[in-house]
Amino acid sequence: MSMNFGVLHNGILVGKFLPLHRGHLTHIFNAYSQCDQLHIIICNNITLDTKLCEEVKIKYIPADLRSRWLKTELKGFANIKIHIMDEPTDIAEYPYGWPQWSKCLEDFIFYNCTPFTIDNKFTIFTGEQQDIEAYKSYFPEYDVKYFDYSMTRYPISATQIRNNPLKYWDYICGCARKHFAKKILITGTESTGKTTLVKMLAKIFHTSWAEEIGRTYVEQNVHDERFITDEDYFNIIRLHKEANDRALKTCNKICFF
């Protein structure tokens, strides 16, 4: 159950979440506290989103990954529904594309956001002050609520994070940090001190590391390298990837392998 104040019923919150940060979560929970059901709509414009990432030389963040981030952070909130809305790729740049974009959003809400209550009334929540009048103009039948999360404890924007992820690391949601972490690989022949070096570097930089799994696996399961099978190699690869993923999830800006 949400913390409904008896005023609103069905909420709409639209954004790119490129990437998801703690200001977004504050905005979402503010809206959720006023709804019986909240629909979060991820705007997906592959052309524009790719450009935004390429301009700052970060890896492209697809909409399905952003959806996964939101679902991870909002797990357990039954009345929050997460959607991906594919925008027309030829839409005019903001703010000139409002007529076309609002029609796209209106159709998407109609076909995908089933009202939770019989009054069929929606409220749009926005964190952009410059969008308030446009929402009111193109969605006159909806209420519009503005919430400025930057005035609370998170004075941050997704643009700032894209421009310098490591500088604003603490604002990035934990599930999204893996995408921006710098990965440092120590490589070399056997028994030259790689594992010791990786541990030392990780402790100096107050971050996580992942050890090479092959030796441990052989010692525990094969006992003699001469008898390693194809199945063993696949197991080693899988376990090594799992170890890498665990290290990335808990790293502090950089991660050693």
GROMACS .gro file of C-alpha atoms in nm:
model
  257
    1MET     CA    1   0.000   0.000   0.000
    2SER     CA    2   0.116   0.353  -0.075
    3MET     CA    3   0.087   0.641   0.168
    4ASN     CA    4  -0.222   0.792   0.006
    5PHE     CA    5  -0.339   1.125   0.142
    6GLY     CA    6  -0.688   1.080  -0.001
    7VAL     CA    7  -0.635   1.338  -0.277
    8LEU     CA    8  -0.488   1.168  -0.583
    9HIS     CA    9  -0.539   0.825  -0.737
   10ASN     CA   10  -0.343   0.748  -1.053
   11GLY     CA   11  -0.003   0.908  -1.110
   12ILE     CA   12   0.214   0.951  -1.420
   13LEU     CA   13   0.586   1.029  -1.392
   14VAL     CA   14   0.786   1.063  -1.713
   15GLY     CA   15   1.162   1.073  -1.758
   16LYS     CA   16   1.467   0.937  -1.933
   17PHE     CA   17   1.650   0.827  -1.616
   18LEU     CA   18   1.974   0.854  -1.811
   19PRO     CA   19   2.112   0.750  -1.566
   20LEU     CA   20   1.899   0.677  -1.259
   21HIS     CA   21   2.009   0.885  -0.961
   22ARG     CA   22   1.896   0.956  -0.605
   23GLY     CA   23   1.712   1.271  -0.705
   24HIS     CA   24   1.496   1.057  -0.934
   25LEU     CA   25   1.415   0.823  -0.645
   26THR     CA   26   1.320   1.117  -0.422
   27HIS     CA   27   1.090   1.244  -0.697
   28ILE     CA   28   0.937   0.898  -0.744
   29PHE     CA   29   0.869   0.845  -0.373
   30ASN     CA   30   0.717   1.193  -0.341
   31ALA     CA   31   0.474   1.105  -0.621
   32TYR     CA   32   0.412   0.755  -0.486
   33SER     CA   33   0.313   0.897  -0.147
   34GLN     CA   34   0.022   1.073  -0.318
   35CYS     CA   35  -0.105   0.791  -0.537
   36ASP     CA   36  -0.294   0.465  -0.527
   37GLN     CA   37  -0.091   0.364  -0.832
   38LEU     CA   38   0.206   0.531  -1.000
   39HIS     CA   39   0.305   0.472  -1.362
   40ILE     CA   40   0.669   0.549  -1.440
   41ILE     CA   41   0.724   0.599  -1.814
   42ILE     CA   42   1.077   0.575  -1.951
   43CYS     CA   43   1.114   0.784  -2.267
   44ASN     CA   44   1.311   0.589  -2.526
   45ASN     CA   45   1.449   0.776  -2.824
   46ILE     CA   46   1.741   0.569  -2.951
   47THR     CA   47   1.873   0.845  -3.180
   48LEU     CA   48   1.872   1.116  -2.913
   49ASP     CA   49   1.979   0.889  -2.626
   50THR     CA   50   2.272   0.753  -2.824
   51LYS     CA   51   2.378   1.109  -2.908
   52LEU     CA   52   2.360   1.215  -2.542
   53CYS     CA   53   2.588   0.929  -2.443
   54GLU     CA   54   2.830   0.969  -2.732
   55GLU     CA   55   2.873   1.342  -2.665
   56VAL     CA   56   3.024   1.268  -2.324
   57LYS     CA   57   3.196   0.944  -2.429
   58ILE     CA   58   3.004   0.703  -2.208
   59LYS     CA   59   2.864   0.367  -2.308
   60TYR     CA   60   2.510   0.386  -2.447
   61ILE     CA   61   2.244   0.317  -2.183
   62PRO     CA   62   1.949   0.138  -2.347
   63ALA     CA   63   1.596   0.176  -2.215
   64ASP     CA   64   1.569  -0.187  -2.104
   65LEU     CA   65   1.874  -0.138  -1.880
   66ARG     CA   66   1.719   0.177  -1.730
   67SER     CA   67   1.400  -0.022  -1.672
   68ARG     CA   68   1.602  -0.291  -1.493
   69TRP     CA   69   1.762  -0.026  -1.271
   70LEU     CA   70   1.421   0.111  -1.173
   71LYS     CA   71   1.277  -0.234  -1.108
   72THR     CA   72   1.576  -0.319  -0.889
   73GLU     CA   73   1.550  -0.002  -0.682
   74LEU     CA   74   1.169  -0.018  -0.657
   75LYS     CA   75   1.134  -0.388  -0.586
   76GLY     CA   76   0.857  -0.447  -0.335
   77PHE     CA   77   0.650  -0.141  -0.429
   78ALA     CA   78   0.356  -0.329  -0.579
   79ASN     CA   79   0.164  -0.026  -0.701
   80ILE     CA   80   0.447   0.120  -0.907
   81LYS     CA   81   0.433   0.016  -1.273
   82ILE     CA   82   0.730   0.074  -1.502
   83HIS     CA   83   0.688   0.119  -1.877
   84ILE     CA   84   0.907   0.200  -2.178
   85MET     CA   85   0.762   0.444  -2.431
   86ASP     CA   86   0.929   0.446  -2.773
   87GLU     CA   87   0.933   0.801  -2.905
   88PRO     CA   88   0.930   0.891  -3.276
   89THR     CA   89   1.295   0.917  -3.379
   90ASP     CA   90   1.219   1.217  -3.602
   91ILE     CA   91   1.063   1.424  -3.327
   92ALA     CA   92   1.181   1.786  -3.309
   93GLU     CA   93   1.429   1.878  -3.038
   94TYR     CA   94   1.297   1.990  -2.701
   95PRO     CA   95   1.096   2.208  -2.652
   96TYR     CA   96   0.978   2.228  -3.015
   97GLY     CA   97   0.857   1.868  -3.024
   98TRP     CA   98   0.588   1.911  -2.759
   99PRO     CA   99   0.286   1.872  -2.997
  100GLN     CA  100   0.412   1.544  -3.143
  101TRP     CA  101   0.554   1.416  -2.814
  102SER     CA  102   0.239   1.493  -2.611
  103LYS     CA  103   0.027   1.299  -2.863
  104CYS     CA  104   0.267   1.006  -2.831
  105LEU     CA  105   0.241   1.021  -2.451
  106GLU     CA  106  -0.138   1.057  -2.457
  107ASP     CA  107  -0.175   0.745  -2.674
  108PHE     CA  108   0.073   0.553  -2.461
  109ILE     CA  109  -0.114   0.632  -2.138
  110PHE     CA  110  -0.445   0.534  -2.298
  111TYR     CA  111  -0.324   0.193  -2.417
  112ASN     CA  112  -0.078   0.101  -2.140
  113CYS     CA  113  -0.160   0.273  -1.811
  114THR     CA  114  -0.476   0.110  -1.681
  115PRO     CA  115  -0.631   0.330  -1.411
  116PHE     CA  116  -0.622   0.182  -1.062
  117THR     CA  117  -0.946   0.352  -0.960
  118ILE     CA  118  -1.279   0.395  -1.136
  119ASP     CA  119  -1.259   0.774  -1.154
  120ASN     CA  120  -1.006   0.737  -1.440
  121LYS     CA  121  -0.828   1.049  -1.318
  122PHE     CA  122  -0.453   1.091  -1.365
  123THR     CA  123  -0.205   1.333  -1.213
  124ILE     CA  124   0.122   1.408  -1.392
  125PHE     CA  125   0.422   1.463  -1.166
  126THR     CA  126   0.709   1.665  -1.308
  127GLY     CA  127   1.045   1.776  -1.176
  128GLU     CA  128   1.093   2.033  -1.455
  129GLN     CA  129   0.941   2.371  -1.383
  130GLN     CA  130   0.958   2.473  -1.749
  131ASP     CA  131   0.729   2.181  -1.841
  132ILE     CA  132   0.441   2.269  -1.610
  133GLU     CA  133   0.255   2.497  -1.851
  134ALA     CA  134   0.311   2.261  -2.144
  135TYR     CA  135   0.164   1.969  -1.952
  136LYS     CA  136  -0.134   2.182  -1.850
  137SER     CA  137  -0.183   2.293  -2.210
  138TYR     CA  138  -0.160   1.950  -2.376
  139PHE     CA  139  -0.322   1.752  -2.092
  140PRO     CA  140  -0.596   1.987  -1.964
  141GLU     CA  141  -0.794   1.700  -1.814
  142TYR     CA  142  -0.501   1.598  -1.589
  143ASP     CA  143  -0.371   1.755  -1.272
  144VAL     CA  144  -0.005   1.858  -1.278
  145LYS     CA  145   0.213   1.849  -0.967
  146TYR     CA  146   0.565   1.993  -0.951
  147PHE     CA  147   0.836   1.867  -0.716
  148ASP     CA  148   1.189   2.005  -0.719
  149TYR     CA  149   1.413   1.733  -0.573
  150SER     CA  150   1.716   1.959  -0.621
  151MET     CA  151   1.580   2.175  -0.340
  152THR     CA  152   1.597   1.881  -0.102
  153ARG     CA  153   1.918   1.687  -0.044
  154TYR     CA  154   2.000   1.599  -0.405
  155PRO     CA  155   2.102   1.905  -0.612
  156ILE     CA  156   2.192   1.693  -0.913
  157SER     CA  157   2.088   1.627  -1.273
  158ALA     CA  158   2.141   1.335  -1.508
  159THR     CA  159   2.330   1.571  -1.741
  160GLN     CA  160   2.584   1.649  -1.468
  161ILE     CA  161   2.634   1.279  -1.400
  162ARG     CA  162   2.679   1.194  -1.768
  163ASN     CA  163   2.941   1.467  -1.798
  164ASN     CA  164   3.139   1.347  -1.496
  165PRO     CA  165   3.015   1.018  -1.342
  166LEU     CA  166   3.304   0.978  -1.099
  167LYS     CA  167   3.265   1.330  -0.960
  168TYR     CA  168   2.899   1.268  -0.882
  169TRP     CA  169   2.940   0.902  -0.791
  170ASP     CA  170   2.751   0.927  -0.462
  171TYR     CA  171   2.439   1.049  -0.642
  172ILE     CA  172   2.423   0.751  -0.881
  173CYS     CA  173   2.191   0.473  -0.765
  174GLY     CA  174   2.380   0.162  -0.661
  175CYS     CA  175   2.237  -0.061  -0.932
  176ALA     CA  176   2.354   0.187  -1.202
  177ARG     CA  177   2.711   0.236  -1.078
  178LYS     CA  178   2.840  -0.074  -1.253
  179HIS     CA  179   2.780   0.100  -1.586
  180PHE     CA  180   3.019   0.384  -1.500
  181ALA     CA  181   3.288   0.209  -1.296
  182LYS     CA  182   3.642   0.217  -1.434
  183LYS     CA  183   3.776  -0.135  -1.476
  184ILE     CA  184   4.148  -0.198  -1.425
  185LEU     CA  185   4.292  -0.535  -1.526
  186ILE     CA  186   4.622  -0.668  -1.390
  187THR     CA  187   4.758  -0.938  -1.618
  188GLY     CA  188   5.072  -1.149  -1.637
  189THR     CA  189   5.213  -1.498  -1.603
  190GLU     CA  190   5.140  -1.729  -1.312
  191SER     CA  191   5.281  -1.678  -0.964
  192THR     CA  192   5.410  -1.325  -1.019
  193GLY     CA  193   5.209  -1.161  -0.740
  194LYS     CA  194   4.905  -1.039  -0.938
  195THR     CA  195   4.656  -1.139  -0.667
  196THR     CA  196   4.857  -0.968  -0.394
  197LEU     CA  197   4.895  -0.655  -0.604
  198VAL     CA  198   4.523  -0.641  -0.684
  199LYS     CA  199   4.428  -0.672  -0.316
  200MET     CA  200   4.676  -0.403  -0.216
  201LEU     CA  201   4.554  -0.160  -0.484
  202ALA     CA  202   4.189  -0.222  -0.392
  203LYS     CA  203   4.257  -0.151  -0.025
  204ILE     CA  204   4.457   0.163  -0.104
  205PHE     CA  205   4.177   0.299  -0.324
  206HIS     CA  206   3.904   0.178  -0.085
  207THR     CA  207   3.727  -0.033  -0.344
  208SER     CA  208   3.661  -0.393  -0.444
  209TRP     CA  209   3.851  -0.649  -0.648
  210ALA     CA  210   3.798  -0.985  -0.815
  211GLU     CA  211   4.053  -1.263  -0.800
  212GLU     CA  212   4.133  -1.513  -1.075
  213ILE     CA  213   3.902  -1.810  -1.021
  214GLY     CA  214   4.082  -2.077  -1.223
  215ARG     CA  215   4.341  -2.177  -0.963
  216THR     CA  216   4.089  -2.197  -0.678
  217TYR     CA  217   3.848  -2.398  -0.893
  218VAL     CA  218   4.116  -2.647  -0.994
  219GLU     CA  219   4.234  -2.690  -0.635
  220GLN     CA  220   3.881  -2.757  -0.510
  221ASN     CA  221   3.737  -2.959  -0.799
  222VAL     CA  222   4.003  -3.103  -1.030
  223HIS     CA  223   4.320  -3.126  -0.819
  224ASP     CA  224   4.538  -3.174  -1.127
  225GLU     CA  225   4.546  -2.928  -1.419
  226ARG     CA  226   4.619  -3.211  -1.663
  227PHE     CA  227   4.263  -3.338  -1.621
  228ILE     CA  228   4.068  -3.015  -1.682
  229THR     CA  229   3.772  -3.076  -1.916
  230ASP     CA  230   3.571  -2.847  -2.144
  231GLU     CA  231   3.298  -2.845  -1.879
  232ASP     CA  232   3.549  -2.724  -1.621
  233TYR     CA  233   3.650  -2.435  -1.846
  234PHE     CA  234   3.286  -2.330  -1.887
  235ASN     CA  235   3.239  -2.346  -1.509
  236ILE     CA  236   3.551  -2.135  -1.454
  237ILE     CA  237   3.428  -1.873  -1.704
  238ARG     CA  238   3.085  -1.858  -1.537
  239LEU     CA  239   3.228  -1.833  -1.185
  240HIS     CA  240   3.481  -1.572  -1.295
  241LYS     CA  241   3.208  -1.357  -1.450
  242GLU     CA  242   2.998  -1.387  -1.134
  243ALA     CA  243   3.296  -1.279  -0.923
  244ASN     CA  244   3.356  -0.981  -1.153
  245ASP     CA  245   2.990  -0.877  -1.130
  246ARG     CA  246   2.994  -0.896  -0.749
  247ALA     CA  247   3.304  -0.680  -0.736
  248LEU     CA  248   3.154  -0.420  -0.971
  249LYS     CA  249   2.833  -0.395  -0.768
  250THR     CA  250   3.026  -0.291  -0.457
  251CYS     CA  251   3.311  -0.093  -0.610
  252ASN     CA  252   3.403   0.265  -0.532
  253LYS     CA  253   3.444   0.432  -0.874
  254ILE     CA  254   3.718   0.191  -0.989
  255CYS     CA  255   3.747  -0.187  -0.968
  256PHE     CA  256   4.054  -0.411  -0.996
  257PHE     CA  257   4.065  -0.749  -1.167
   0.00000   0.00000   0.00000
